[in-house]
Each structure stands twice: as structure tokens, then as C-alpha cells.
Amino acid sequence: MIRLDVTPRGDGCIAISGYDSFDLHDTCQCGQAFRWVRRGEVEEGIVAGRLLRLEQRGPELILHAPTGRDDVDVVVSYFRLSQSHSAIEDELEALDDVMAKAVPASRGLRLVAQEPWECLISYILSANNSVQQISRVVEKMCDIFGAPLAGDGGRYTARRGFPSPAVLAASEECDIRGCKAGFRARGVCEAAWRVASGELDLEALRSAPVEEARTSLIGLHGVGNKIADCVLVFSLDKFEAFPVDVWIERAVRHLYFGGAPMTHARIREFAAEHYGALAGYAQEYLFNYARTHIPEVLRGR
DNA sequence: AGCCAGGACACGA
DNA sequence: TCGTGTCATGGC
């Protein structure tokens, strides 16, 4: 547990400092969450219906024009700033020579605590899709179905909050398709029905055992192992999960097994055994590393 | 023009 | 239980 310093400043900003290893841009732009927009040095995002505008200046994280005093709490818990992240990075780096390269390449990359509902829908939209396109579809859904932001009054952005389960449950599948969701629209609607009706309680999954939570998620149309694992790691604090996508598959095969073909099941098995409770963190460093170093990876380092 | 993207699913062998 | 075609959409 880390003690943070929170300092209100004359210009209306609030400065947060005292956290250890944290890189704002890497964390916001790595593709784990889809609503962060980089505007110069400022990262603009919407969390819990609040507009957050953040800037990292050396050891300080500046929160621009907070709309309420508990914006700080949202920022701290979303980025897990009270957590000692360098301890996790140290442990991973010491684990093997792949991590010894992957971690320094993205030092300060955090696993953010997304809201489970937004995370679930975002990742249903991620199936066979690109980060860029996922972001575009999510933003369009917010434009059409989302509520205006509390407190902002349109001063800084015209963006809206993520649509509630009730609103999406009341929408038509063809309207979701209109946001360019494609074949994923059915899964979005079905998830909305199940959550809005109370049949699926996402918050309750946070305190459930991993396997139980995974089984509940996989019961949804359009949610298989990979997407379930993303929801588990990125929003339900199940850091032992290890989402295997095309990039992770390449990274594990080429960096650990000499390029030999492997099933996803075998990769997940390897991750559980090799990374244990830190698998989710390892996965995020590998994902970034593979995406930025993939030519070397494919050429055999 | 074709291949790929933070996959899942139904189908057939 | 394993592979394979299919599903929208857009960027490269």
C-alpha cells in the first residue's frame, strides 16, 4: 500500500504524486481500455460517467479541471495508484529473460480497473476486430445511447457516458449494427438483456472464484475463453487469467517455444504454471512487446 | 485486391 | 475433440 500526496493547486487542477512505476500514456493507449483519447500531453477519458483529463509531469499526475472532489478517488482506484506496481514489475523481470526485456520496454504499464459492464461490452465488440475499430464502435455507441456527462456541461467535450444496460437492452439489434458492430451486435444485445434483467450480476462476479466467474461470462453469446479472460483481468481483479489473442499466441510461441505451433489451451496452461498469480500482468507486457517488436519476434529475435 | 484485426460458433469428420 | 468456414467492417 502506498501513501499518495494529493495537492489542490491555484489553477483549479489537482496534483497527485507519491505513486511508484506508472506511465499514463502507455497505460491509456495500450489497447486494454478503448475510450482514452490523447490530446497532446493530456489523456482524456470517461470513467464512471465522469470526464477525466490527465497529464503526467514527471512524478506528478495532474488532474485538470476536476468536476467533483471525488474525481481523485476515481483516478486512484482506476489506475490502482495505491498499489506498489514496481514490486510486480521486479518480480516479473526476475522471472525469465523474456520478461526481463518486455517489462522495461513498457515500464509503468498498469492494469486498470475498468467498470465490468463497459469492459464486457467493449470486449464483445473486440472479436476479430482491431483496437482502432473497437474504439470507433464504442465511441459511436456512446454518442447514440450514452447519457451526457455529469458536471461537465459541454465545456470540455461533447462526448457521452457509456450506455447503461437498460438503455442497450431497450435498443434494437439493428441500431447496434448501425454503430458498425457487425455480427457482434447480437452478443451486445443479449448481454444487455441478461445484465439489465438482473440474471447476470457482474459486480457479484468480483467476489466469486475465478472459474465460477469465467463460466458465467462464457454463458453469454459471443464470449469465449479469450474475451472472458479479458473481462476477468481488466475489470474483475482476476489477475491470474491470461487472455490469449493472436499477438499473445505469437509472442509465447516465438519467445518461449522457438516458434513451434501451440494450441491456445496449451498456452493458457503454460501461463498459469509459469506466471501464476501475475499472468494477467505478464500478458499485458507481452501484448505491448509483441505489437511493437513483432518483426524481430517473427524473425526469431 | 487480398489479408488481417485483443474470436466465437456451428458444423462435420 | 479436433479442424474449418463463416460472420461485418475497415485499414493497410
PDB file of N, CA and C in Angstrom, chain A residues 82-121:
ATOM      1  N   SER A  82      -2.585   3.271  -5.582  1.00  0.00           N
ATOM      2  CA  SER A  82      -2.156   2.933  -4.222  1.00  0.00           C
ATOM      3  C   SER A  82      -1.403   1.627  -4.173  1.00  0.00           C
ATOM      4  N   GLN A  83      -1.381   0.936  -5.311  1.00  0.00           N
ATOM      5  CA  GLN A  83      -0.733  -0.360  -5.366  1.00  0.00           C
ATOM      6  C   GLN A  83       0.751  -0.185  -5.715  1.00  0.00           C
ATOM      7  N   SER A  84       1.597  -0.997  -5.110  1.00  0.00           N
ATOM      8  CA  SER A  84       3.017  -0.954  -5.457  1.00  0.00           C
ATOM      9  C   SER A  84       3.249  -1.739  -6.738  1.00  0.00           C
ATOM     10  N   HIS A  85       3.297  -1.010  -7.840  1.00  0.00           N
ATOM     11  CA  HIS A  85       3.421  -1.684  -9.127  1.00  0.00           C
ATOM     12  C   HIS A  85       4.857  -2.108  -9.417  1.00  0.00           C
ATOM     13  N   SER A  86       5.809  -1.366  -8.888  1.00  0.00           N
ATOM     14  CA  SER A  86       7.214  -1.728  -9.158  1.00  0.00           C
ATOM     15  C   SER A  86       7.541  -3.085  -8.541  1.00  0.00           C
ATOM     16  N   ALA A  87       6.863  -3.446  -7.471  1.00  0.00           N
ATOM     17  CA  ALA A  87       7.109  -4.754  -6.862  1.00  0.00           C
ATOM     18  C   ALA A  87       6.710  -5.867  -7.829  1.00  0.00           C
ATOM     19  N   ILE A  88       5.585  -5.629  -8.542  1.00  0.00           N
ATOM     20  CA  ILE A  88       5.126  -6.602  -9.532  1.00  0.00           C
ATOM     21  C   ILE A  88       6.096  -6.659 -10.705  1.00  0.00           C
ATOM     22  N   GLU A  89       6.542  -5.478 -11.140  1.00  0.00           N
ATOM     23  CA  GLU A  89       7.485  -5.440 -12.265  1.00  0.00           C
ATOM     24  C   GLU A  89       8.802  -6.120 -11.902  1.00  0.00           C
ATOM     25  N   ASP A  90       9.271  -5.882 -10.696  1.00  0.00           N
ATOM     26  CA  ASP A  90      10.517  -6.527 -10.252  1.00  0.00           C
ATOM     27  C   ASP A  90      10.393  -8.040 -10.292  1.00  0.00           C
ATOM     28  N   GLU A  91       9.265  -8.506  -9.799  1.00  0.00           N
ATOM     29  CA  GLU A  91       9.065  -9.959  -9.746  1.00  0.00           C
ATOM     30  C   GLU A  91       9.013 -10.560 -11.150  1.00  0.00           C
ATOM     31  N   LEU A  92       8.334  -9.875 -12.062  1.00  0.00           N
ATOM     32  CA  LEU A  92       8.247 -10.382 -13.437  1.00  0.00           C
ATOM     33  C   LEU A  92       9.605 -10.363 -14.134  1.00  0.00           C
ATOM     34  N   GLU A  93      10.337  -9.268 -13.953  1.00  0.00           N
ATOM     35  CA  GLU A  93      11.646  -9.161 -14.606  1.00  0.00           C
ATOM     36  C   GLU A  93      12.599 -10.255 -14.164  1.00  0.00           C
ATOM     37  N   ALA A  94      12.465 -10.646 -12.902  1.00  0.00           N
ATOM     38  CA  ALA A  94      13.363 -11.663 -12.358  1.00  0.00           C
ATOM     39  C   ALA A  94      12.947 -13.068 -12.789  1.00  0.00           C
ATOM     40  N   LEU A  95      11.771 -13.168 -13.383  1.00  0.00           N
ATOM     41  CA  LEU A  95      11.207 -14.484 -13.712  1.00  0.00           C
ATOM     42  C   LEU A  95      11.922 -15.179 -14.866  1.00  0.00           C
ATOM     43  N   ASP A  96      12.180 -14.455 -15.943  1.00  0.00           N
ATOM     44  CA  ASP A  96      12.879 -15.048 -17.085  1.00  0.00           C
ATOM     45  C   ASP A  96      13.417 -13.933 -17.986  1.00  0.00           C
ATOM     46  N   ASP A  97      14.178 -14.302 -19.013  1.00  0.00           N
ATOM     47  CA  ASP A  97      14.820 -13.271 -19.838  1.00  0.00           C
ATOM     48  C   ASP A  97      13.854 -12.635 -20.841  1.00  0.00           C
ATOM     49  N   VAL A  98      12.693 -13.241 -21.079  1.00  0.00           N
ATOM     50  CA  VAL A  98      11.688 -12.597 -21.925  1.00  0.00           C
ATOM     51  C   VAL A  98      11.079 -11.427 -21.160  1.00  0.00           C
ATOM     52  N   MET A  99      10.673 -11.683 -19.928  1.00  0.00           N
ATOM     53  CA  MET A  99      10.108 -10.624 -19.092  1.00  0.00           C
ATOM     54  C   MET A  99      11.167  -9.554 -18.793  1.00  0.00           C
ATOM     55  N   ALA A 100      12.418  -9.964 -18.710  1.00  0.00           N
ATOM     56  CA  ALA A 100      13.494  -9.011 -18.435  1.00  0.00           C
ATOM     57  C   ALA A 100      13.620  -7.988 -19.555  1.00  0.00           C
ATOM     58  N   LYS A 101      13.072  -8.320 -20.741  1.00  0.00           N
ATOM     59  CA  LYS A 101      13.074  -7.358 -21.845  1.00  0.00           C
ATOM     60  C   LYS A 101      11.709  -6.704 -22.015  1.00  0.00           C
ATOM     61  N   ALA A 102      10.653  -7.479 -21.843  1.00  0.00           N
ATOM     62  CA  ALA A 102       9.303  -6.966 -22.083  1.00  0.00           C
ATOM     63  C   ALA A 102       8.884  -5.919 -21.049  1.00  0.00           C
ATOM     64  N   VAL A 103       9.231  -6.121 -19.793  1.00  0.00           N
ATOM     65  CA  VAL A 103       8.827  -5.170 -18.750  1.00  0.00           C
ATOM     66  C   VAL A 103       9.506  -3.806 -18.930  1.00  0.00           C
ATOM     67  N   PRO A 104      10.835  -3.758 -19.103  1.00  0.00           N
ATOM     68  CA  PRO A 104      11.464  -2.449 -19.305  1.00  0.00           C
ATOM     69  C   PRO A 104      10.965  -1.729 -20.558  1.00  0.00           C
ATOM     70  N   ALA A 105      10.497  -2.493 -21.545  1.00  0.00           N
ATOM     71  CA  ALA A 105      10.002  -1.873 -22.779  1.00  0.00           C
ATOM     72  C   ALA A 105       8.709  -1.104 -22.539  1.00  0.00           C
ATOM     73  N   SER A 106       7.977  -1.443 -21.478  1.00  0.00           N
ATOM     74  CA  SER A 106       6.724  -0.739 -21.162  1.00  0.00           C
ATOM     75  C   SER A 106       6.625  -0.493 -19.665  1.00  0.00           C
ATOM     76  N   ARG A 107       7.696   0.001 -19.094  1.00  0.00           N
ATOM     77  CA  ARG A 107       7.687   0.193 -17.639  1.00  0.00           C
ATOM     78  C   ARG A 107       6.604   1.187 -17.231  1.00  0.00           C
ATOM     79  N   GLY A 108       5.877   0.812 -16.171  1.00  0.00           N
ATOM     80  CA  GLY A 108       4.804   1.698 -15.719  1.00  0.00           C
ATOM     81  C   GLY A 108       3.459   1.382 -16.347  1.00  0.00           C
ATOM     82  N   LEU A 109       3.412   0.327 -17.132  1.00  0.00           N
ATOM     83  CA  LEU A 109       2.144  -0.094 -17.735  1.00  0.00           C
ATOM     84  C   LEU A 109       1.280  -0.766 -16.670  1.00  0.00           C
ATOM     85  N   ARG A 110       0.139  -0.190 -16.408  1.00  0.00           N
ATOM     86  CA  ARG A 110      -0.739  -0.720 -15.354  1.00  0.00           C
ATOM     87  C   ARG A 110      -1.905  -1.502 -15.936  1.00  0.00           C
ATOM     88  N   LEU A 111      -2.472  -2.355 -15.111  1.00  0.00           N
ATOM     89  CA  LEU A 111      -3.768  -2.950 -15.443  1.00  0.00           C
ATOM     90  C   LEU A 111      -4.809  -2.064 -14.786  1.00  0.00           C
ATOM     91  N   VAL A 112      -5.642  -1.415 -15.577  1.00  0.00           N
ATOM     92  CA  VAL A 112      -6.629  -0.506 -14.995  1.00  0.00           C
ATOM     93  C   VAL A 112      -7.846  -1.285 -14.513  1.00  0.00           C
ATOM     94  N   ALA A 113      -8.579  -0.670 -13.596  1.00  0.00           N
ATOM     95  CA  ALA A 113      -9.790  -1.293 -13.056  1.00  0.00           C
ATOM     96  C   ALA A 113     -10.998  -0.747 -13.803  1.00  0.00           C
ATOM     97  N   GLN A 114     -11.309  -1.372 -14.936  1.00  0.00           N
ATOM     98  CA  GLN A 114     -12.448  -0.902 -15.728  1.00  0.00           C
ATOM     99  C   GLN A 114     -13.748  -1.267 -15.046  1.00  0.00           C
ATOM    100  N   GLU A 115     -14.813  -0.602 -15.460  1.00  0.00           N
ATOM    101  CA  GLU A 115     -16.134  -0.995 -14.987  1.00  0.00           C
ATOM    102  C   GLU A 115     -16.529  -2.255 -15.747  1.00  0.00           C
ATOM    103  N   PRO A 116     -16.971  -3.279 -15.012  1.00  0.00           N
ATOM    104  CA  PRO A 116     -17.242  -4.582 -15.636  1.00  0.00           C
ATOM    105  C   PRO A 116     -18.213  -4.520 -16.816  1.00  0.00           C
ATOM    106  N   TRP A 117     -19.245  -3.732 -16.703  1.00  0.00           N
ATOM    107  CA  TRP A 117     -20.234  -3.669 -17.785  1.00  0.00           C
ATOM    108  C   TRP A 117     -19.629  -3.102 -19.072  1.00  0.00           C
ATOM    109  N   GLU A 118     -18.946  -1.982 -18.933  1.00  0.00           N
ATOM    110  CA  GLU A 118     -18.303  -1.382 -20.111  1.00  0.00           C
ATOM    111  C   GLU A 118     -17.242  -2.318 -20.680  1.00  0.00           C
ATOM    112  N   CYS A 119     -16.517  -2.967 -19.792  1.00  0.00           N
ATOM    113  CA  CYS A 119     -15.462  -3.875 -20.222  1.00  0.00           C
ATOM    114  C   CYS A 119     -16.043  -5.053 -20.995  1.00  0.00           C
ATOM    115  N   LEU A 120     -17.113  -5.615 -20.477  1.00  0.00           N
ATOM    116  CA  LEU A 120     -17.752  -6.758 -21.142  1.00  0.00           C
ATOM    117  C   LEU A 120     -18.207  -6.397 -22.552  1.00  0.00           C
ATOM    118  N   ILE A 121     -18.926  -5.302 -22.679  1.00  0.00           N
ATOM    119  CA  ILE A 121     -19.430  -4.906 -23.999  1.00  0.00           C
ATOM    120  C   ILE A 121     -18.269  -4.559 -24.941  1.00  0.00           C
TER     121      ILE A 121
END
